[in-house]
XYZ file of C-alpha atoms in Angstrom:
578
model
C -39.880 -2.144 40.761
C -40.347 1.434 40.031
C -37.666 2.698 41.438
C -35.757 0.439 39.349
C -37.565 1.716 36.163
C -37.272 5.264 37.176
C -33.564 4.576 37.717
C -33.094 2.797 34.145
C -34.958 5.732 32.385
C -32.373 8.367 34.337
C -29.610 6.785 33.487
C -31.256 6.774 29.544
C -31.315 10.903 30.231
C -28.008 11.183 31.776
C -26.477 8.823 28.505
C -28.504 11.367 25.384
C -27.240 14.588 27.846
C -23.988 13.296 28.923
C -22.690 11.688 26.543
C -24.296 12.985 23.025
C -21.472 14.226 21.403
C -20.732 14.903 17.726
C -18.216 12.534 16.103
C -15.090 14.621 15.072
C -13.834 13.856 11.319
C -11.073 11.661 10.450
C -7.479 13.377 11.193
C -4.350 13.365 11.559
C -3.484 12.014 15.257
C 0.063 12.671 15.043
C 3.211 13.919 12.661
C 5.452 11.002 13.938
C 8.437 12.426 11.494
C 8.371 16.471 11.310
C 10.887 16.492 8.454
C 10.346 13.865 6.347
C 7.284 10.472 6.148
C 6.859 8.535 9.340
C 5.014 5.501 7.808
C 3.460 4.139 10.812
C 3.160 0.422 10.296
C 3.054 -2.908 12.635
C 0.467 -2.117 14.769
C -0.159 -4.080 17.807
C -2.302 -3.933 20.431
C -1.124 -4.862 24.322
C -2.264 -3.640 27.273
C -5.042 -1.207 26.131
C -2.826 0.693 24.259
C -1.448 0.222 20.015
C 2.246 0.359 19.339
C 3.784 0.740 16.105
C 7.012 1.389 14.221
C 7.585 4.342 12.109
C 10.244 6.322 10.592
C 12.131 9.173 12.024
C 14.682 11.522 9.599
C 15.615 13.669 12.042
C 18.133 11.014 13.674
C 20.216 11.068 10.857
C 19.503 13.176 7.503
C 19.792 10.689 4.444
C 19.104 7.947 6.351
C 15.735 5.986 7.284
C 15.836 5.016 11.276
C 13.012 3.871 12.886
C 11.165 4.535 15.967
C 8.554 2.789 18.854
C 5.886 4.723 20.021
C 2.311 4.167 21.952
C -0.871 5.285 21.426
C -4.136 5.199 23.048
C -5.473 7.055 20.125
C -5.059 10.544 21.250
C -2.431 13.356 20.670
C -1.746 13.486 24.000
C -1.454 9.682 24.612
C 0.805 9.227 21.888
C 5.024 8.579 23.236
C 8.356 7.578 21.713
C 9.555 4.382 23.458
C 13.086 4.495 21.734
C 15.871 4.498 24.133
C 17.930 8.090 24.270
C 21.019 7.189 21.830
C 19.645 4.618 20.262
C 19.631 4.777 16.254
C 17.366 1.506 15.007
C 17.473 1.011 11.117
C 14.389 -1.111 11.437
C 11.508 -2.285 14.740
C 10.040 -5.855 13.863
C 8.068 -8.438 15.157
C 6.425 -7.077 17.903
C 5.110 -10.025 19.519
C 2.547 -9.219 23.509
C 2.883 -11.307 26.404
C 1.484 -11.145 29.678
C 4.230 -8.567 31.293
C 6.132 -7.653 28.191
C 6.636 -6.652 24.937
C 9.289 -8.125 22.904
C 10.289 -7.166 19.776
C 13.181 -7.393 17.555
C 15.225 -4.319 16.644
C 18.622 -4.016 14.560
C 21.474 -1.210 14.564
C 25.164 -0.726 13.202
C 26.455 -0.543 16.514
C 24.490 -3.454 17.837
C 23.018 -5.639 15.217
C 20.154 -7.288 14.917
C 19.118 -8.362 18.654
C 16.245 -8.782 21.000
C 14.010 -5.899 23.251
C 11.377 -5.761 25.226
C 9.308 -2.594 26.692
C 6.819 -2.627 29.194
C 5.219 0.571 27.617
C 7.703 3.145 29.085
C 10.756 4.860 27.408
C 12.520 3.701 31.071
C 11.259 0.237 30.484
C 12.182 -0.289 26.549
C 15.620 -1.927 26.693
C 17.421 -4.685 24.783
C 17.473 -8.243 26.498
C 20.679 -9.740 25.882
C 23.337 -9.681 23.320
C 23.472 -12.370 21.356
C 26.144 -11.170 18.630
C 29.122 -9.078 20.429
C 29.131 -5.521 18.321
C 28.078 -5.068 15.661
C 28.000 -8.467 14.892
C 24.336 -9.360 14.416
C 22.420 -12.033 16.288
C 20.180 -12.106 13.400
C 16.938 -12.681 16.342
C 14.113 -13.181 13.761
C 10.448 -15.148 13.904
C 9.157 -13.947 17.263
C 6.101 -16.081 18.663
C 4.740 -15.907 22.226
C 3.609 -19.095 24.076
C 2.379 -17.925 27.340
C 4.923 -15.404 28.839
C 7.985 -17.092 26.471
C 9.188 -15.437 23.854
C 10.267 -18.193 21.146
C 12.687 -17.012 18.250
C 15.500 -17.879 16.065
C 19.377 -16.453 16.445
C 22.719 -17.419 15.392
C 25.506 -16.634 17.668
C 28.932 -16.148 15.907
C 32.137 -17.979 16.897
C 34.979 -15.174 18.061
C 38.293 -16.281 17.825
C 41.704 -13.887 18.181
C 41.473 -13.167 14.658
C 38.035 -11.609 15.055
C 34.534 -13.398 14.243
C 35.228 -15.687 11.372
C 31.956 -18.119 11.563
C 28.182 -17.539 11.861
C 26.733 -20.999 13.506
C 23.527 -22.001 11.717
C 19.941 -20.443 13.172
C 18.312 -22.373 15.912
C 15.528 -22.115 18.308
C 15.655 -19.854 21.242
C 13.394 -18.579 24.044
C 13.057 -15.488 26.180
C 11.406 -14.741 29.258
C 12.500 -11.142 28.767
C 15.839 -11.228 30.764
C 19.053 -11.869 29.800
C 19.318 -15.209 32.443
C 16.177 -16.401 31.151
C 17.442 -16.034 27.293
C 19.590 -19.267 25.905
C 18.771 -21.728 22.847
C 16.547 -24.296 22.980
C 17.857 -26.965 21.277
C 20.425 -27.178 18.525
C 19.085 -29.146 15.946
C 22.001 -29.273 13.055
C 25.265 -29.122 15.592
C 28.076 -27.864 14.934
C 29.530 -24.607 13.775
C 29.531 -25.117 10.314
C 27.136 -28.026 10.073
C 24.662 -25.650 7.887
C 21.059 -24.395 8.355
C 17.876 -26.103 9.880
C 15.710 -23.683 8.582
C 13.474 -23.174 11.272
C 10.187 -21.550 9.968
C 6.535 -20.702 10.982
C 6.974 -20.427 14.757
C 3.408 -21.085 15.982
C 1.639 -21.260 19.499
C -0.740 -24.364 19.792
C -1.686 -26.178 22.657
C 0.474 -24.368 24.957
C 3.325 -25.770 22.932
C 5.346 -24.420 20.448
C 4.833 -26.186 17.228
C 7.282 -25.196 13.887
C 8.550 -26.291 10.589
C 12.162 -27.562 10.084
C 14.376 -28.707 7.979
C 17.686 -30.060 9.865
C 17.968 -33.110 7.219
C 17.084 -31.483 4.189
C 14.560 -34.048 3.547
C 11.693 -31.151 3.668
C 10.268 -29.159 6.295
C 8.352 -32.031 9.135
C 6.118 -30.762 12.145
C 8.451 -30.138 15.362
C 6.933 -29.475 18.732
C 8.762 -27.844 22.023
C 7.909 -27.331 25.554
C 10.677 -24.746 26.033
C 13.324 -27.399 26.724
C 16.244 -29.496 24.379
C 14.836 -32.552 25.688
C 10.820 -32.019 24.969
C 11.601 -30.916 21.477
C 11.211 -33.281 18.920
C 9.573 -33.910 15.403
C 6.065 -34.863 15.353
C 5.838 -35.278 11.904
C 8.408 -36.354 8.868
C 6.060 -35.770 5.911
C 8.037 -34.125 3.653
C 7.109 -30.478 2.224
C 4.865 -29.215 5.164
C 3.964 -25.601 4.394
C 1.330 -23.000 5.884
C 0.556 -24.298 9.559
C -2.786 -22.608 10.520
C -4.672 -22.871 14.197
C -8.521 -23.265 14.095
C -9.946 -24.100 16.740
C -8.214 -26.858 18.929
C -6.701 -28.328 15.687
C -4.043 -27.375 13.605
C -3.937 -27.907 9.759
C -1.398 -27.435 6.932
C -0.677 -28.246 3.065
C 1.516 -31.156 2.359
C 2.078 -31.480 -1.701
C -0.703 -28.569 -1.841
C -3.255 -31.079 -0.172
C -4.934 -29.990 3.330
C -4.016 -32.238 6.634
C -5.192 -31.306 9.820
C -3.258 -32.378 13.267
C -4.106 -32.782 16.973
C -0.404 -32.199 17.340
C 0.339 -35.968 17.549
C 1.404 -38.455 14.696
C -1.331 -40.372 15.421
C -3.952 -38.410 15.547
C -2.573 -36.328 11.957
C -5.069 -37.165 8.746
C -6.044 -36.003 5.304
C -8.581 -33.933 5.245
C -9.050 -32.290 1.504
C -7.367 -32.972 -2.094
C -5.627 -30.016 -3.528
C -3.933 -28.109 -4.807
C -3.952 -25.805 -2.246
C -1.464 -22.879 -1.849
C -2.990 -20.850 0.912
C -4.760 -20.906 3.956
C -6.835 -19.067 6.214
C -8.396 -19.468 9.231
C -11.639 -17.919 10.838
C -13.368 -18.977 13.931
C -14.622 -21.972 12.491
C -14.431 -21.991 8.762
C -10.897 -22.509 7.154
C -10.721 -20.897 3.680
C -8.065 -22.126 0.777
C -7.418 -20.648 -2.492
C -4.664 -21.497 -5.205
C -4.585 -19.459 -8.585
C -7.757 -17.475 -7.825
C -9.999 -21.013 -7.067
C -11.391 -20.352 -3.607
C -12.809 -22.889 -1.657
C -13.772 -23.364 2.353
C -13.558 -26.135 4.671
C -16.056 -26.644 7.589
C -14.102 -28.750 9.753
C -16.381 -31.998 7.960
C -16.126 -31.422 4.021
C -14.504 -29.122 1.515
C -16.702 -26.834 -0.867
C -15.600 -24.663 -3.930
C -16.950 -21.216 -3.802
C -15.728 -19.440 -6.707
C -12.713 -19.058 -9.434
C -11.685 -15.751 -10.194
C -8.733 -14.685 -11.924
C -7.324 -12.833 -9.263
C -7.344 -12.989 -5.373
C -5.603 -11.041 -2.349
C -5.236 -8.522 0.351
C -7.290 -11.304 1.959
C -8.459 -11.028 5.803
C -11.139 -13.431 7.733
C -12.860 -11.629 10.567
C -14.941 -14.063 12.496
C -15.729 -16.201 10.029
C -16.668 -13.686 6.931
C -13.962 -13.673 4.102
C -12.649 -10.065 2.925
C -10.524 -9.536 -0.189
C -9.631 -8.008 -3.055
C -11.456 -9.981 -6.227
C -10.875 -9.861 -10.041
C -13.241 -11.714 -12.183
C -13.393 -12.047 -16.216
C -15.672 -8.562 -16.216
C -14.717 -6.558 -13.504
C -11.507 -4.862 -12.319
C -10.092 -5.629 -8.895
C -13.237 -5.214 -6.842
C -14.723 -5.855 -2.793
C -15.432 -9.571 -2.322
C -16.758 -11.487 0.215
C -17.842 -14.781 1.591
C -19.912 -16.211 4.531
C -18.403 -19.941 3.266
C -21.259 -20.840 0.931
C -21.488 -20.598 -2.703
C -25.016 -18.180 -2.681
C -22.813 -15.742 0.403
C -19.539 -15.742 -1.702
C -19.887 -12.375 -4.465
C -18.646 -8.760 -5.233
C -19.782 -6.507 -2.796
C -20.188 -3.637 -4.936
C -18.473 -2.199 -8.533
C -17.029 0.484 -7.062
C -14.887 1.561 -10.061
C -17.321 0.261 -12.990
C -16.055 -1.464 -15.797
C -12.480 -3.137 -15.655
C -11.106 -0.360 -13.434
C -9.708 -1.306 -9.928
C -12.304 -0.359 -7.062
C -8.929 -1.514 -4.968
C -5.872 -0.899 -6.620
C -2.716 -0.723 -4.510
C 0.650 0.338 -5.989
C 3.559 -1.987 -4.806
C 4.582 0.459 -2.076
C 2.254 -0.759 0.012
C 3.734 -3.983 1.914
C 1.089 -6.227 3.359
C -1.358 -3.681 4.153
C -4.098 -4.123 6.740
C -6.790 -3.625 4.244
C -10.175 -4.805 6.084
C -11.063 -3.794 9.637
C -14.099 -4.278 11.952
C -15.648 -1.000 12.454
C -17.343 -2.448 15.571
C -19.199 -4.596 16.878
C -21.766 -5.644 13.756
C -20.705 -7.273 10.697
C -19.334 -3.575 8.891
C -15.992 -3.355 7.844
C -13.859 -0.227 6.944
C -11.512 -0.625 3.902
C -10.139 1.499 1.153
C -11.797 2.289 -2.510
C -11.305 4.065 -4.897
C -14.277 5.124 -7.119
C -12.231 7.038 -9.738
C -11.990 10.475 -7.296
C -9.126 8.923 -5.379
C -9.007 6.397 -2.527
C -10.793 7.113 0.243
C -11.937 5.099 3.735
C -14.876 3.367 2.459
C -17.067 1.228 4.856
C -19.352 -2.055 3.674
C -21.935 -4.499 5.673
C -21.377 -7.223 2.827
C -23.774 -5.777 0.342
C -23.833 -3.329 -2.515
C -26.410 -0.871 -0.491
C -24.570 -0.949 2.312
C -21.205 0.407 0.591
C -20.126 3.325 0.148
C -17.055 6.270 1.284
C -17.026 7.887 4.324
C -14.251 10.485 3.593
C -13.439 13.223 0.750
C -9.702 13.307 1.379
C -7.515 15.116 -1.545
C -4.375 14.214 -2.150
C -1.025 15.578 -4.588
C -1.145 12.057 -6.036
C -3.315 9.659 -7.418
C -1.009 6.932 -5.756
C -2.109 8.176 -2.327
C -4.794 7.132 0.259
C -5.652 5.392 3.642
C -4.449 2.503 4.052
C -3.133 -0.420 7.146
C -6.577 0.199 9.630
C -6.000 -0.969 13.221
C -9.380 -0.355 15.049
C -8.330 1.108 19.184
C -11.170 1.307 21.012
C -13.912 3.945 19.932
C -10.905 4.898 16.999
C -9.496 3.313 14.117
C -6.013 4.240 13.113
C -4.611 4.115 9.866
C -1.386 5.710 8.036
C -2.417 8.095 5.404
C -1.081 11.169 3.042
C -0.982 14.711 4.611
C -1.062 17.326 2.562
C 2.747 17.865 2.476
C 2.848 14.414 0.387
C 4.136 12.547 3.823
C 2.417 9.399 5.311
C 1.430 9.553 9.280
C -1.033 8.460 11.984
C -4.251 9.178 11.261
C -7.365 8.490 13.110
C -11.313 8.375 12.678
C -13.809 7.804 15.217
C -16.195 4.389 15.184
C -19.024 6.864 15.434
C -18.140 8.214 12.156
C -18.920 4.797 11.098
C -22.465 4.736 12.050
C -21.472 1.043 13.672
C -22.271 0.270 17.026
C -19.632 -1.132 19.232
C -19.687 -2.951 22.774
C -16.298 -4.404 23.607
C -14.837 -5.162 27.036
C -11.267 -3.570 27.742
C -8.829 -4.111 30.964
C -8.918 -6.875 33.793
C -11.121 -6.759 37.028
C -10.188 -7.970 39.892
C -12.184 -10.551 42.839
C -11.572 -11.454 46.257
C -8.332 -13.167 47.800
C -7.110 -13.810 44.227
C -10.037 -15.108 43.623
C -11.537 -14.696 39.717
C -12.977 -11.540 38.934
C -16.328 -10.712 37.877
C -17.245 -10.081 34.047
C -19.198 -7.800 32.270
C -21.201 -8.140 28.778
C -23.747 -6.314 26.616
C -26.964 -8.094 25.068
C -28.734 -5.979 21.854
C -27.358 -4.381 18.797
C -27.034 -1.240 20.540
C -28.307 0.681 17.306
C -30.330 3.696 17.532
C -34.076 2.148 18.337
C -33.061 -1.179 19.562
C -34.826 -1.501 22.561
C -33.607 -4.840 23.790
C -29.358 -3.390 24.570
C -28.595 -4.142 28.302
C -25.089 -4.704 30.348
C -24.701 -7.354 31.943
C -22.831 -9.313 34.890
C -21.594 -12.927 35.309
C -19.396 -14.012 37.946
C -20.292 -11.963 41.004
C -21.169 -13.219 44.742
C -24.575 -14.355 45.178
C -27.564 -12.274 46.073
C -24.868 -9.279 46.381
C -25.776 -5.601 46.020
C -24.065 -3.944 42.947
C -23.616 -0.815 41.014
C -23.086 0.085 37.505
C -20.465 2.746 37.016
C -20.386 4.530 33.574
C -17.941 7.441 32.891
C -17.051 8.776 29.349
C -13.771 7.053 27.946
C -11.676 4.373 29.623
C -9.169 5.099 32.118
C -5.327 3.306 32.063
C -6.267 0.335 34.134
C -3.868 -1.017 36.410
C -3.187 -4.579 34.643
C -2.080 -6.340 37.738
C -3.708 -4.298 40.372
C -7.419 -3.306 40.774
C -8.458 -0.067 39.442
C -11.547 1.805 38.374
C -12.042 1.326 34.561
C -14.162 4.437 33.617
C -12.799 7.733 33.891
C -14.166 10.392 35.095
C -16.244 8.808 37.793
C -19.907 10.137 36.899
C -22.451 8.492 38.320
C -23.520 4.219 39.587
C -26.856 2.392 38.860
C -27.495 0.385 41.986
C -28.379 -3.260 41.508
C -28.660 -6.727 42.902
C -27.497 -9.970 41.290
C -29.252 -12.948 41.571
C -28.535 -16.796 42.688
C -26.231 -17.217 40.043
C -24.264 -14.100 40.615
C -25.492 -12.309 37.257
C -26.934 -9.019 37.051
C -28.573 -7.293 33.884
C -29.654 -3.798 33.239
C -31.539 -2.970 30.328
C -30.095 0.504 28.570
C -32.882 0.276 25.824
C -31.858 2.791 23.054
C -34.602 5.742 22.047
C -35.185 5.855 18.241
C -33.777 9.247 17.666
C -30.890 9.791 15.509
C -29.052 12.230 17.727
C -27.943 8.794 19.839
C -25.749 7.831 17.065
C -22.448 7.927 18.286
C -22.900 8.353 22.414
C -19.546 6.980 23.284
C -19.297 5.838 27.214
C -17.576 3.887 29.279
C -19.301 0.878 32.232
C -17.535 -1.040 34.602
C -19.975 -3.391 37.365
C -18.668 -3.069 40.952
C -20.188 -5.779 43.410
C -20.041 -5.034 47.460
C -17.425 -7.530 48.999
C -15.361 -7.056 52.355
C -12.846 -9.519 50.832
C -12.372 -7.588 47.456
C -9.723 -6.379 46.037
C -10.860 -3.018 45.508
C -10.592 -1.046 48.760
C -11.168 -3.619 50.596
C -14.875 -3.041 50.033
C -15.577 -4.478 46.344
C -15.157 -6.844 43.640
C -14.822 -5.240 39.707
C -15.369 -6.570 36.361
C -13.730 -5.785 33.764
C -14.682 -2.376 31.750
C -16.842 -2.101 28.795
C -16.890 0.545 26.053
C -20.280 1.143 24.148
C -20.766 3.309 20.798
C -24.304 3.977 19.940
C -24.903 2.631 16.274
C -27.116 4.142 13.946
């Protein structure tokens, strides 16, 4: 036992002398367009990495191409992806699955068609072509069930004369080569039998549910397992809009009232009495709002929060509501709600008065405006207290908001904006001085939030399941309870936790170490259950805000995967909160 408490309070000197270091300010990470404004945008995270979409005017002067790139939130971990030769006038829809990365890209010379990258420039290539030439395949609405990539395209018809028709848009699937590409079903036949309007391609239930309108009776509930003979309409109410996923049930407005679906006829019902016109879904609370009335339902009953004149740039994390408010008094302002009438409010006046604490201008389309800034209940967003906007950051109460950057900018009109948190980072596109939006990038530490979030895969025995690791505490300077733990692993088995200082690349289908460099392993034993825990109780000194490291739990196994000698969980990546 004391060797185990003399280990525990090494490892607590090795983490406040390793690890201690000074959060850098927020920056820019990297000019993605030298000559001109990149405007990052479309982040999305696969594979421990973000990749995004952003301008490049170098490709063709007057003209605004676009570009893929990767980050892992350094200067030296950020790539182009675009294929040599390749000019794209615009990158959408970049939809993850297991292996591959599809997303839809559109050029004169090709059209509008379907790609895929595996995170290399080598690997970034278009799947098939669905329009010859130019002629577009107009590939739009990616969604990925499992390792399908579901989508709509119109192939043309190409007679001797050239291409004279377009056929009508219909469901198609993917599994990233051009074999595996070919529609679905066709659910209006014909070449010139017009449109079904095929809309709000969603994954639920390992299925692929969407809206349709073949008949042009109104959009009904389809459903499709991949093939023309399991897709078929689950639903003919008329006038379906805004499918949503909560939980194991899906729900949408019919005549702006609220239904909710198993994904069978019979097991659809009413749930609330409108009118509704939007929807959104946290983990268990399902907010709806039309004309600035805001209510929540609880999966049992439907309760009105609050009516403001105003309501937008919404975003539910967990189940917290974050938007931009405007009541009768105050200018567009920081709201939030927990779902309850008392937990719904302003967060703070940031601009008194009937100023905007968040104004936008129009140039900003469907920003990411509200972002985790780890692992507690603090979000980053952007205000704008009359000195400009700025990254602001807000724990739901008036107290516990307030700026965290002094940027200056040639324009009143400029400021941070889209945050994608990466890790220990958040990105975000914002002004440089030159007037030109790029990457930019803060540290979580800056934040003062803690953070303990698992990254990569591990890997068992035999192809067996691999072990998993977790954190219990806050992991706040002074919380003395903050320990990683172990579920999964072989019984009564000798183990060691690993920590190095950022994650490494892991291999995602092979078994790799996830903390890089190496430094040093806390030996340990699970018990009959195969769970280990080792307490990492935080001192109460300020100093320990922001240690950023990295833990990964290896467990001795002949059969493992790992040399032959070991089993590994997943990594985990801690920031010390203050």
């Amino acid at each position: 036992m004391r060797t185990a408490k003399r280990l525990v309070a090494c490892s607590q000197l090795l983490l406040a002398a390793v690890f201690a270091t000074e959060a850098a300010a927020q920056r820019p990470l990297r000019d993605l367009d030298p000559t001109g404004s990149g405007t990052p945008a479309s982040f999305t995270a696969w594979r421990g990495a973000t990749y995004l979409e952003a301008f490049d005017s170098r490709l063709a002067p007057g003209t605004l191409l676009r570009r893929l790139w990767r980050t892992d939130g350094t200067p030296r971990g950020t790539g182009d992806l675009t294929p040599a030769g390749v000019d794209w006038r615009f990158v959408i829809d970049l939809t993850p699955t297991h292996d591959l990365l599809f997303f839809v890209a559109e050029s004169d010379a090709e059209g509008r068609e379907l790609w895929t990258t595996d995170g290399t420039p080598g690997g970034t290539r278009r799947v098939v072509e669905i329009g010859p030439g130019a002629w577009s395949g107009v590939v739009d609405l990616l969604c990925a069930v499992g390792d399908t990539a579901y989508f709509t395209a119109a192939t043309p018809l190409v007679t001797p004369l050239g291409t004279l028709y377009e056929r009508n848009r219909e469901l198609w699937r993917s599994d990233g080569t051009a074999a595996g590409t070919h529609e679905v079903v066709d659910l209006t036949p014909g070449w010139t039998a017009g449109n079904s309007n095929i809309t709000d391609l969603i994954p639920f239930r390992g299925q692929l549910y969407f809206l349709a309108n073949p008949d042009n009776a109104g959009r009904s509930l389809w459903v499709s397992d991949g093939t023309a003979t399991g897709t078929r309409q689950v639903l003919a109410r008329a006038s379906i809009v805004r499918p949503t996923v909560m939980g194991d049930l899906l729900y949408f407005l019919s005549q702006g009232d609220l239904w909710v679906t198993d994904g069978t006829a019979a097991g659809t019902r009413f749930a609330a009495t409108g009118p509704f016109a939007n929807v959104w879904a946290g983990d268990s609370l399902l907010y709806l709002e039309a004309s600035g009335n805001l209510s929540v339902w609880d999966g049992r009953q439907h309760t009105a929060l609050t009516s403001l004149r105003a309501i937008g740039l919404q975003r539910v994390l967990g189940d917290r509501l974050w938007f931009r408010g405007r009541d009768t008094t105050h200018g567009s302002e920081p709201w939030t709600s927990d779902g309850t009438v008392v937990g719904t409010h302003m967060v703070r006046d940031i601009a008194p008065g009937s100023a905007d604490g968040i104004a936008f201008p129009d140039r900003y389309a469907n920003p990411n405006v509200f972002e985790w800034a780890g692992s507690d209940e603090r979000v980053v967003f952007t205000g704008d207290d009359g000195t400009g906007m700025q990254v602001w950051i807000s724990d739901g109460t008036a107290a516990g908001t307030m700026p965290l950057t002094t940027l200056s900018y040639a324009s009143p009109f400029h400021g941070p904006v889209d945050y994608h948190r990466h890790g220990s980072r958040i990105l975000f596109r914002c002004y440089d001085s030159s007037g030109d939006q790029e990457l930019w990038v803060m540290d979580v530490a800056q934040t003062g939030s803690p953070l303990a979030e698992s990254y990569g895969v591990g890997c068992g025995a035999a192809g067996g399941p691999a072990p998993a690791i977790g954190a219990r505490g806050s992991g706040v300077v002074g919380d003395p309870a903050f320990a990683v733990t172990l579920s999964g692993a072989g019984l009564n088995t000798p183990s060691a936790l690993l920590f190095g200082v950022e994650r490494a690349d892991p291999a995602w289908d092979g078994c790799t170490l996830a903390v890089a460099p190496l430094l040093f392993g806390v030996p340990s034993v699970t018990d009959g259950s195969g769970a280990a825990n080792l307490p990492l109780p935080v001192p109460n000194q300020p100093s320990l805000q922001g240690v950023t490291f990295t833990t990964q739990w290896a467990t001795l196994d002949p059969a493992g995967g790992y040399l032959g000698a070991a089993r590994l969980s997943d990594g985990l990546l801690v920031v010390v909160g203050g």
